[in-house]
Every structure is written in structure tokens, then in C-alpha cells.
PDB file of C-alpha atoms in Angstrom:
ATOM      1  CA  MET A1141      41.947  35.308  15.774  1.00 59.00           C
ATOM      2  CA  GLU A1142      39.616  36.916  13.239  1.00 58.00           C
ATOM      3  CA  LYS A1143      40.104  33.976  10.890  1.00 56.00           C
ATOM      4  CA  ASP A1144      39.297  31.534  13.688  1.00 62.00           C
ATOM      5  CA  ALA A1145      36.158  33.469  14.606  1.00 65.00           C
ATOM      6  CA  PHE A1146      35.073  33.589  10.969  1.00 56.00           C
ATOM      7  CA  ALA A1147      35.672  29.852  10.577  1.00 59.00           C
ATOM      8  CA  LYS A1148      33.643  29.143  13.711  1.00 62.00           C
ATOM      9  CA  ARG A1149      30.743  31.291  12.480  1.00 67.00           C
ATOM     10  CA  PHE A1150      30.886  29.526   9.122  1.00 56.00           C
ATOM     11  CA  VAL A1151      30.787  26.080  10.751  1.00 57.00           C
ATOM     12  CA  ASP A1152      27.948  27.100  13.079  1.00 68.00           C
ATOM     13  CA  ALA A1153      25.949  28.503  10.163  1.00 67.00           C
ATOM     14  CA  TYR A1154      26.510  25.320   8.167  1.00 63.00           C
ATOM     15  CA  ARG A1155      25.363  23.168  11.067  1.00 72.00           C
ATOM     16  CA  ARG A1156      22.225  25.253  11.573  1.00 72.00           C
ATOM     17  CA  ARG A1157      21.445  25.061   7.872  1.00 72.00           C
ATOM     18  CA  LYS A1158      21.903  21.294   7.911  1.00 67.00           C
ATOM     19  CA  GLU A1159      19.649  20.944  10.969  1.00 73.00           C
ATOM     20  CA  LEU A1160      16.941  23.046   9.305  1.00 70.00           C
ATOM     21  CA  HIS A1161      17.221  20.950   6.150  1.00 64.00           C
ATOM     22  CA  ASN A1162      16.795  17.733   8.149  1.00 68.00           C
ATOM     23  CA  LEU A1163      13.817  19.152  10.039  1.00 68.00           C
ATOM     24  CA  ARG A1164      12.190  20.252   6.780  1.00 70.00           C
ATOM     25  CA  ARG A1165      12.789  16.832   5.208  1.00 67.00           C
ATOM     26  CA  MET A1166      11.285  15.035   8.211  1.00 67.00           C
ATOM     27  CA  ALA A1167       8.263  17.337   8.141  1.00 63.00           C
ATOM     28  CA  CYS A1168       7.747  16.672   4.420  1.00 60.00           C
ATOM     29  CA  GLU A1169       7.915  12.922   5.013  1.00 61.00           C
ATOM     30  CA  ARG A1170       5.276  13.132   7.730  1.00 61.00           C
ATOM     31  CA  ILE A1171       3.031  15.313   5.560  1.00 55.00           C
ATOM     32  CA  ASN A1172       3.328  13.007   2.532  1.00 54.00           C
ATOM     33  CA  LYS A1173       2.593   9.936   4.632  1.00 52.00           C
ATOM     34  CA  LYS A1174      -0.444  11.599   6.185  1.00 53.00           C
ATOM     35  CA  MET A1175      -1.724  12.681   2.763  1.00 53.00           C
ATOM     36  CA  VAL A1176      -1.578   9.122   1.439  1.00 50.00           C
ATOM     37  CA  ASP A1177      -3.171   7.665   4.568  1.00 53.00           C
ATOM     38  CA  GLN A1178      -5.849  10.356   4.637  1.00 55.00           C
ATOM     39  CA  GLN A1179      -6.893   9.551   1.065  1.00 58.00           C
ATOM     40  CA  VAL A1180      -7.567   5.965   2.070  1.00 54.00           C
ATOM     41  CA  LEU A1181      -9.182   7.113   5.302  1.00 50.00           C
ATOM     42  CA  ARG A1182     -11.547   9.422   3.427  1.00 54.00           C
ATOM     43  CA  ARG A1183     -12.633   6.534   1.224  1.00 53.00           C
ATOM     44  CA  ALA A1184     -13.223   4.411   4.306  1.00 46.00           C
ATOM     45  CA  ILE A1185     -15.282   7.189   5.918  1.00 44.00           C
ATOM     46  CA  GLU A1186     -17.420   7.578   2.798  1.00 52.00           C
ATOM     47  CA  LYS A1187     -18.017   3.849   2.736  1.00 45.00           C
ATOM     48  CA  SER A1188     -18.927   3.803   6.418  1.00 40.00           C
ATOM     49  CA  LYS A1189     -21.779   6.288   5.941  1.00 41.00           C
ATOM     50  CA  GLY A1190     -25.036   4.517   6.536  1.00 46.00           C
ATOM     51  CA  MET A1191     -23.456   1.611   8.436  1.00 42.00           C
ATOM     52  CA  ASN A1192     -25.050   0.568  11.682  1.00 46.00           C
ATOM     53  CA  THR A1193     -23.075   0.113  14.912  1.00 43.00           C
ATOM     54  CA  SER A1194     -22.368  -3.587  14.396  1.00 47.00           C
ATOM     55  CA  ASP A1195     -21.120  -2.907  10.852  1.00 45.00           C
ATOM     56  CA  LEU A1196     -18.745  -0.231  12.126  1.00 42.00           C
ATOM     57  CA  GLN A1197     -17.427  -2.502  14.871  1.00 47.00           C
ATOM     58  CA  GLN A1198     -16.789  -5.236  12.315  1.00 49.00           C
ATOM     59  CA  SER A1199     -15.007  -2.758  10.032  1.00 46.00           C
ATOM     60  CA  GLN A1200     -12.777  -1.586  12.888  1.00 46.00           C
ATOM     61  CA  THR A1201     -11.867  -5.192  13.688  1.00 46.00           C
ATOM     62  CA  GLU A1202     -10.971  -5.830  10.056  1.00 46.00           C
ATOM     63  CA  GLN A1203      -8.807  -2.720   9.916  1.00 48.00           C
ATOM     64  CA  ALA A1204      -6.699  -3.998  12.809  1.00 56.00           C
ATOM     65  CA  ALA A1205      -5.962  -7.326  11.077  1.00 85.00           C
ATOM     66  CA  ILE A1206      -2.417  -8.302  10.149  1.00 90.00           C
ATOM     67  CA  PHE A1207      -1.833 -10.929   7.475  1.00 91.00           C
ATOM     68  CA  GLY A1208       1.332 -12.730   6.421  1.00 87.00           C
ATOM     69  CA  THR A1209       4.892 -12.551   7.718  1.00 84.00           C
ATOM     70  CA  GLY A1210       8.170 -11.062   6.543  1.00 83.00           C
ATOM     71  CA  ALA A1211       7.991  -9.524   3.075  1.00 81.00           C
ATOM     72  CA  TYR A1212       4.415 -10.799   2.790  1.00 87.00           C
ATOM     73  CA  ARG A1213       3.221  -9.025   5.931  1.00 92.00           C
ATOM     74  CA  LEU A1214       0.466  -6.448   5.454  1.00 95.00           C
ATOM     75  CA  SER A1215      -1.938  -4.460   7.584  1.00 95.00           C
ATOM     76  CA  LEU A1216      -5.539  -4.426   6.387  1.00 95.00           C
ATOM     77  CA  ILE A1217      -7.038  -0.936   6.275  1.00 94.00           C
ATOM     78  CA  GLU A1218     -10.339  -1.733   4.577  1.00 95.00           C
ATOM     79  CA  ILE A1219     -11.696  -5.027   3.223  1.00 96.00           C
ATOM     80  CA  GLY A1220     -13.979  -3.344   0.667  1.00 96.00           C
ATOM     81  CA  ARG A1221     -16.971  -4.919  -1.079  1.00 97.00           C
ATOM     82  CA  LEU A1222     -17.541  -7.371  -3.889  1.00 97.00           C
ATOM     83  CA  PRO A1223     -17.339  -5.845  -7.399  1.00 96.00           C
ATOM     84  CA  THR A1224     -21.016  -6.319  -8.193  1.00 95.00           C
ATOM     85  CA  GLU A1225     -21.170  -3.595 -10.878  1.00 93.00           C
ATOM     86  CA  ASP A1226     -18.285  -4.903 -12.995  1.00 94.00           C
ATOM     87  CA  PRO A1227     -17.207  -8.300 -11.643  1.00 95.00           C
ATOM     88  CA  GLU A1228     -15.441  -9.405 -14.826  1.00 95.00           C
ATOM     89  CA  ARG A1229     -12.902  -6.607 -14.505  1.00 95.00           C
ATOM     90  CA  PHE A1230     -12.112  -7.222 -10.852  1.00 97.00           C
ATOM     91  CA  HIS A1231     -11.294 -10.906 -10.554  1.00 96.00           C
ATOM     92  CA  THR A1232      -9.141 -13.722 -11.868  1.00 96.00           C
ATOM     93  CA  GLU A1233      -9.196 -17.469 -11.264  1.00 95.00           C
ATOM     94  CA  THR A1234      -7.263 -17.008  -8.027  1.00 95.00           C
ATOM     95  CA  ALA A1235      -8.229 -13.564  -6.719  1.00 96.00           C
ATOM     96  CA  ILE A1236     -11.127 -11.188  -6.218  1.00 97.00           C
ATOM     97  CA  TYR A1237     -10.309  -7.468  -6.089  1.00 98.00           C
ATOM     98  CA  PRO A1238     -12.881  -5.928  -3.705  1.00 98.00           C
ATOM     99  CA  ILE A1239     -13.857  -2.340  -4.487  1.00 97.00           C
ATOM    100  CA  GLY A1240     -12.550  -0.100  -1.714  1.00 97.00           C
ATOM    101  CA  TYR A1241      -9.983  -2.647  -0.530  1.00 97.00           C
ATOM    102  CA  ALA A1242      -6.892  -1.088   1.014  1.00 97.00           C
ATOM    103  CA  CYS A1243      -3.874  -2.411   2.875  1.00 96.00           C
ATOM    104  CA  ARG A1244      -0.506  -1.014   3.847  1.00 95.00           C
ATOM    105  CA  LYS A1245       2.865  -2.713   3.744  1.00 94.00           C
ATOM    106  CA  LYS A1246       6.564  -1.904   3.747  1.00 92.00           C
ATOM    107  CA  TYR A1247       8.770  -2.845   0.832  1.00 92.00           C
ATOM    108  CA  ARG A1248      11.928  -1.687  -0.915  1.00 90.00           C
ATOM    109  CA  GLY A1249      11.980   1.840  -2.322  1.00 90.00           C
ATOM    110  CA  HIS A1250      11.444   2.613  -5.997  1.00 92.00           C
ATOM    111  CA  ASP A1251      13.962   4.164  -8.382  1.00 90.00           C
ATOM    112  CA  THR A1252      12.703   7.768  -8.167  1.00 90.00           C
ATOM    113  CA  TYR A1253      12.358   7.841  -4.398  1.00 89.00           C
ATOM    114  CA  ASN A1254      13.986  11.161  -3.562  1.00 80.00           C
ATOM    115  CA  LYS A1255      13.865  11.091   0.197  1.00 70.00           C
ATOM    116  CA  ARG A1256      16.548   9.876   2.530  1.00 68.00           C
ATOM    117  CA  SER A1257      17.594   6.398   1.486  1.00 60.00           C
ATOM    118  CA  ARG A1258      15.914   3.651   3.466  1.00 63.00           C
ATOM    119  CA  ASP A1259      15.773  -0.105   3.045  1.00 75.00           C
ATOM    120  CA  ARG A1260      11.983  -0.137   2.964  1.00 85.00           C
ATOM    121  CA  ILE A1261       9.231   2.416   2.454  1.00 91.00           C
ATOM    122  CA  LEU A1262       5.477   2.401   2.940  1.00 93.00           C
ATOM    123  CA  TYR A1263       3.131   1.343   0.153  1.00 95.00           C
ATOM    124  CA  ILE A1264      -0.653   1.359   0.123  1.00 96.00           C
ATOM    125  CA  CYS A1265      -2.359  -1.176  -2.125  1.00 97.00           C
ATOM    126  CA  SER A1266      -5.937  -0.246  -2.949  1.00 97.00           C
ATOM    127  CA  VAL A1267      -8.704  -1.043  -5.422  1.00 97.00           C
ATOM    128  CA  ASP A1268     -10.537   1.877  -6.997  1.00 96.00           C
ATOM    129  CA  ALA A1269     -13.812   1.478  -8.907  1.00 95.00           C
ATOM    130  CA  GLU A1270     -12.451   3.547 -11.812  1.00 95.00           C
ATOM    131  CA  LYS A1271      -8.664   3.102 -11.721  1.00 95.00           C
ATOM    132  CA  GLY A1272      -8.724  -0.534 -10.673  1.00 96.00           C
ATOM    133  CA  PRO A1273      -5.810  -1.793  -8.552  1.00 97.00           C
ATOM    134  CA  VAL A1274      -3.520   1.013  -7.377  1.00 97.00           C
ATOM    135  CA  ILE A1275      -0.128   0.925  -5.651  1.00 97.00           C
ATOM    136  CA  THR A1276       0.781   4.201  -3.922  1.00 96.00           C
ATOM    137  CA  ALA A1277       4.202   4.890  -2.391  1.00 94.00           C
ATOM    138  CA  ASP A1278       4.547   7.165   0.627  1.00 91.00           C
ATOM    139  CA  ASP A1279       6.041   9.876  -1.593  1.00 90.00           C
ATOM    140  CA  GLY A1280       2.838   9.981  -3.651  1.00 92.00           C
ATOM    141  CA  ARG A1281       3.984   8.008  -6.704  1.00 94.00           C
ATOM    142  CA  GLU A1282       1.251   5.775  -8.130  1.00 96.00           C
ATOM    143  CA  TRP A1283       1.081   2.735 -10.352  1.00 97.00           C
ATOM    144  CA  HIS A1284      -2.228   1.794 -11.947  1.00 96.00           C
ATOM    145  CA  GLY A1285      -3.717   0.850 -15.285  1.00 95.00           C
ATOM    146  CA  PRO A1286      -2.501  -1.601 -17.937  1.00 93.00           C
ATOM    147  CA  GLY A1287       0.999  -2.903 -17.297  1.00 94.00           C
ATOM    148  CA  MET A1288       1.125  -1.458 -13.777  1.00 96.00           C
ATOM    149  CA  TRP A1289       2.711  -4.541 -12.215  1.00 96.00           C
ATOM    150  CA  GLU A1290       5.503  -4.691 -14.785  1.00 96.00           C
ATOM    151  CA  GLN A1291       6.085  -0.958 -14.332  1.00 96.00           C
ATOM    152  CA  PHE A1292       6.218  -1.341 -10.557  1.00 96.00           C
ATOM    153  CA  VAL A1293       8.644  -4.271 -10.767  1.00 96.00           C
ATOM    154  CA  ASN A1294      10.870  -2.286 -13.124  1.00 95.00           C
ATOM    155  CA  SER A1295      10.877   0.647 -10.712  1.00 94.00           C
ATOM    156  CA  ILE A1296      12.310  -1.477  -7.901  1.00 91.00           C
ATOM    157  CA  GLY A1297      15.063  -3.110  -9.923  1.00 89.00           C
ATOM    158  CA  ASN A1298      13.223  -6.135 -11.351  1.00 87.00           C
ATOM    159  CA  VAL A1299      13.833  -8.164  -8.193  1.00 79.00           C
ATOM    160  CA  VAL A1300      10.727  -9.097  -6.205  1.00 84.00           C
ATOM    161  CA  GLU A1301       9.706 -11.930  -3.903  1.00 89.00           C
ATOM    162  CA  TYR A1302       6.188 -11.795  -5.305  1.00 92.00           C
ATOM    163  CA  LYS A1303       5.022 -13.887  -8.242  1.00 91.00           C
ATOM    164  CA  ASN A1304       2.418 -11.351  -9.318  1.00 94.00           C
ATOM    165  CA  MET A1305       0.318  -8.368  -8.262  1.00 95.00           C
ATOM    166  CA  GLU A1306      -2.270 -10.574  -6.555  1.00 95.00           C
ATOM    167  CA  GLU A1307       0.395 -11.802  -4.173  1.00 95.00           C
ATOM    168  CA  PHE A1308       1.654  -8.262  -3.512  1.00 96.00           C
ATOM    169  CA  PHE A1309      -1.886  -7.139  -2.646  1.00 97.00           C
ATOM    170  CA  GLY A1310      -2.246 -10.107  -0.278  1.00 95.00           C
ATOM    171  CA  PHE A1311      -5.040 -11.852  -2.167  1.00 95.00           C
ATOM    172  CA  ILE A1312      -3.154 -15.164  -2.209  1.00 91.00           C
ATOM    173  CA  ASN A1313      -3.103 -15.268   1.601  1.00 93.00           C
ATOM    174  CA  PRO A1314      -5.598 -18.013   2.618  1.00 93.00           C
ATOM    175  CA  MET A1315      -7.097 -16.101   5.555  1.00 94.00           C
ATOM    176  CA  LEU A1316      -7.530 -12.903   3.554  1.00 95.00           C
ATOM    177  CA  ALA A1317      -8.947 -14.805   0.574  1.00 95.00           C
ATOM    178  CA  LYS A1318     -11.547 -16.426   2.829  1.00 95.00           C
ATOM    179  CA  LYS A1319     -12.411 -13.054   4.365  1.00 95.00           C
ATOM    180  CA  ILE A1320     -13.029 -11.652   0.888  1.00 97.00           C
ATOM    181  CA  GLU A1321     -15.140 -14.690  -0.012  1.00 96.00           C
ATOM    182  CA  SER A1322     -17.264 -14.006   3.081  1.00 96.00           C
ATOM    183  CA  LEU A1323     -18.298 -10.601   1.697  1.00 96.00           C
ATOM    184  CA  GLY A1324     -21.157 -12.149  -0.271  1.00 96.00           C
ATOM    185  CA  ASP A1325     -22.041 -14.263  -3.269  1.00 95.00           C
ATOM    186  CA  VAL A1326     -18.736 -14.775  -5.093  1.00 95.00           C
ATOM    187  CA  SER A1327     -20.477 -16.693  -7.882  1.00 95.00           C
ATOM    188  CA  ILE A1328     -20.783 -13.340  -9.681  1.00 96.00           C
ATOM    189  CA  CYS A1329     -17.050 -13.724 -10.326  1.00 96.00           C
ATOM    190  CA  LYS A1330     -17.449 -16.460 -12.905  1.00 95.00           C
ATOM    191  CA  ARG A1331     -13.791 -17.421 -13.307  1.00 96.00           C
ATOM    192  CA  TYR A1332     -12.892 -17.331  -9.628  1.00 96.00           C
ATOM    193  CA  ILE A1333     -12.156 -20.655  -7.935  1.00 94.00           C
ATOM    194  CA  PRO A1334     -12.828 -20.497  -4.164  1.00 94.00           C
ATOM    195  CA  TRP A1335      -9.863 -21.095  -1.892  1.00 90.00           C
ATOM    196  CA  ASN A1336     -11.115 -24.374  -0.388  1.00 89.00           C
ATOM    197  CA  LYS A1337     -11.685 -25.854  -3.837  1.00 89.00           C
ATOM    198  CA  ARG A1338      -8.203 -24.825  -4.956  1.00 86.00           C
ATOM    199  CA  ALA A1339      -6.704 -26.329  -1.799  1.00 81.00           C
ATOM    200  CA  LYS A1340      -8.441 -29.650  -2.480  1.00 76.00           C
ATOM    201  CA  LEU A1341      -7.287 -29.685  -6.098  1.00 73.00           C
ATOM    202  CA  SER A1342      -3.680 -28.964  -5.112  1.00 70.00           C
ATOM    203  CA  SER A1343      -3.694 -31.802  -2.564  1.00 69.00           C
ATOM    204  CA  MET A1344      -4.864 -34.411  -5.073  1.00 61.00           C
TER     205      MET A1344
END
């Protein structure tokens, strides 16, 4: 009888410990996700200072936009602004990287993801005036700087549906590309070829 009682207490204690561990893990996940989202939100708030009512309404509409489907689906958090201070650094022939741009998307987890295994995790793609393009996982891991795309691809097993970083950030999406082009005079991005012109060239 004593052995049975001891075994029961042991099992009950183990179950309670496991429940507490799961609760702590879930709390950590929520905190980490909020920290990442709040960083982007703070940047959006700073940018919104000085906006008039119509500007804020437009920004809120943009933030609700969804682009792409399947693996290419993303939710736009902030469209950003044209890189007027250093345009050469923030564009290619096929993409403009707006300063302050941010979107969120779900994709497969990276190799050091130490939370409960899931098929897909949350990533935030953003463009910082100093760091440049940044990919941030919901556990806080970041990729930025020279070679960041290769490093990111390596971290998820070298198998991606995306041809390059521009595609991962959503800049190849026609609707998003046109929205970025509508931010102002894109002629400051000397190498950039507007979407409509590229579409005409590809159809010839």
C-alpha cells in the first residue's frame, strides 16, 4: 500500500511538473512574439508622429493588406518610405527596399529553433536604415548584413521556394511592387526598372 501511495505521489508530482513546464514554455513563446512585434510597432509609431489623420488612415489600411498565397503569403505591417538618403544601397534592378518596411509571414523553422517543434514559425521581414534588410524569427534570432540570405537559407536546410531575398520579402509581388512605386519618385533608384516596364519587356 505504501509503495502504491508513493508511486501515485511520484506520478502526480511528475504530471504537475510537466504541466508547469508547458505553461512556462507557452508564456515564453507569447512574450518572445510580443517582443518582436512590439519592436516593429515602436518603429511604426515613431514614423507616424507628425502624420495627419488621412495619413494615419492610409497607414492603417496598408497594415491590413495581405499579399500572395501559400508560401508567398505575407501580411504588410508597414510600407515604409523611399530610401532618399542612400538610394544606391536600398535597391536593385527588380526591387526597392523602403526604409521602415515591415511584413510578417510564416515559414519553416530554422536549425537553432529551441521551442516546441512546429512546421512553420513567424518571421518578420523589415528594412532598417542602418542594418539594411533584416529577417527576425519569433524566437529573436536575426539575419542581416552581408551574406544574410545565404546564412538564412543554410539555417533552414538549404531548401527554399524563394529564388532570392527580394522574393522572401515580397518585393517581387506585382501589387506590393506597385504600392512601393507609389511612395514617390522612384527615379532616385537609378538601376530600378518599374514593374510595368518589366512586364512589357517579358511579354515581348
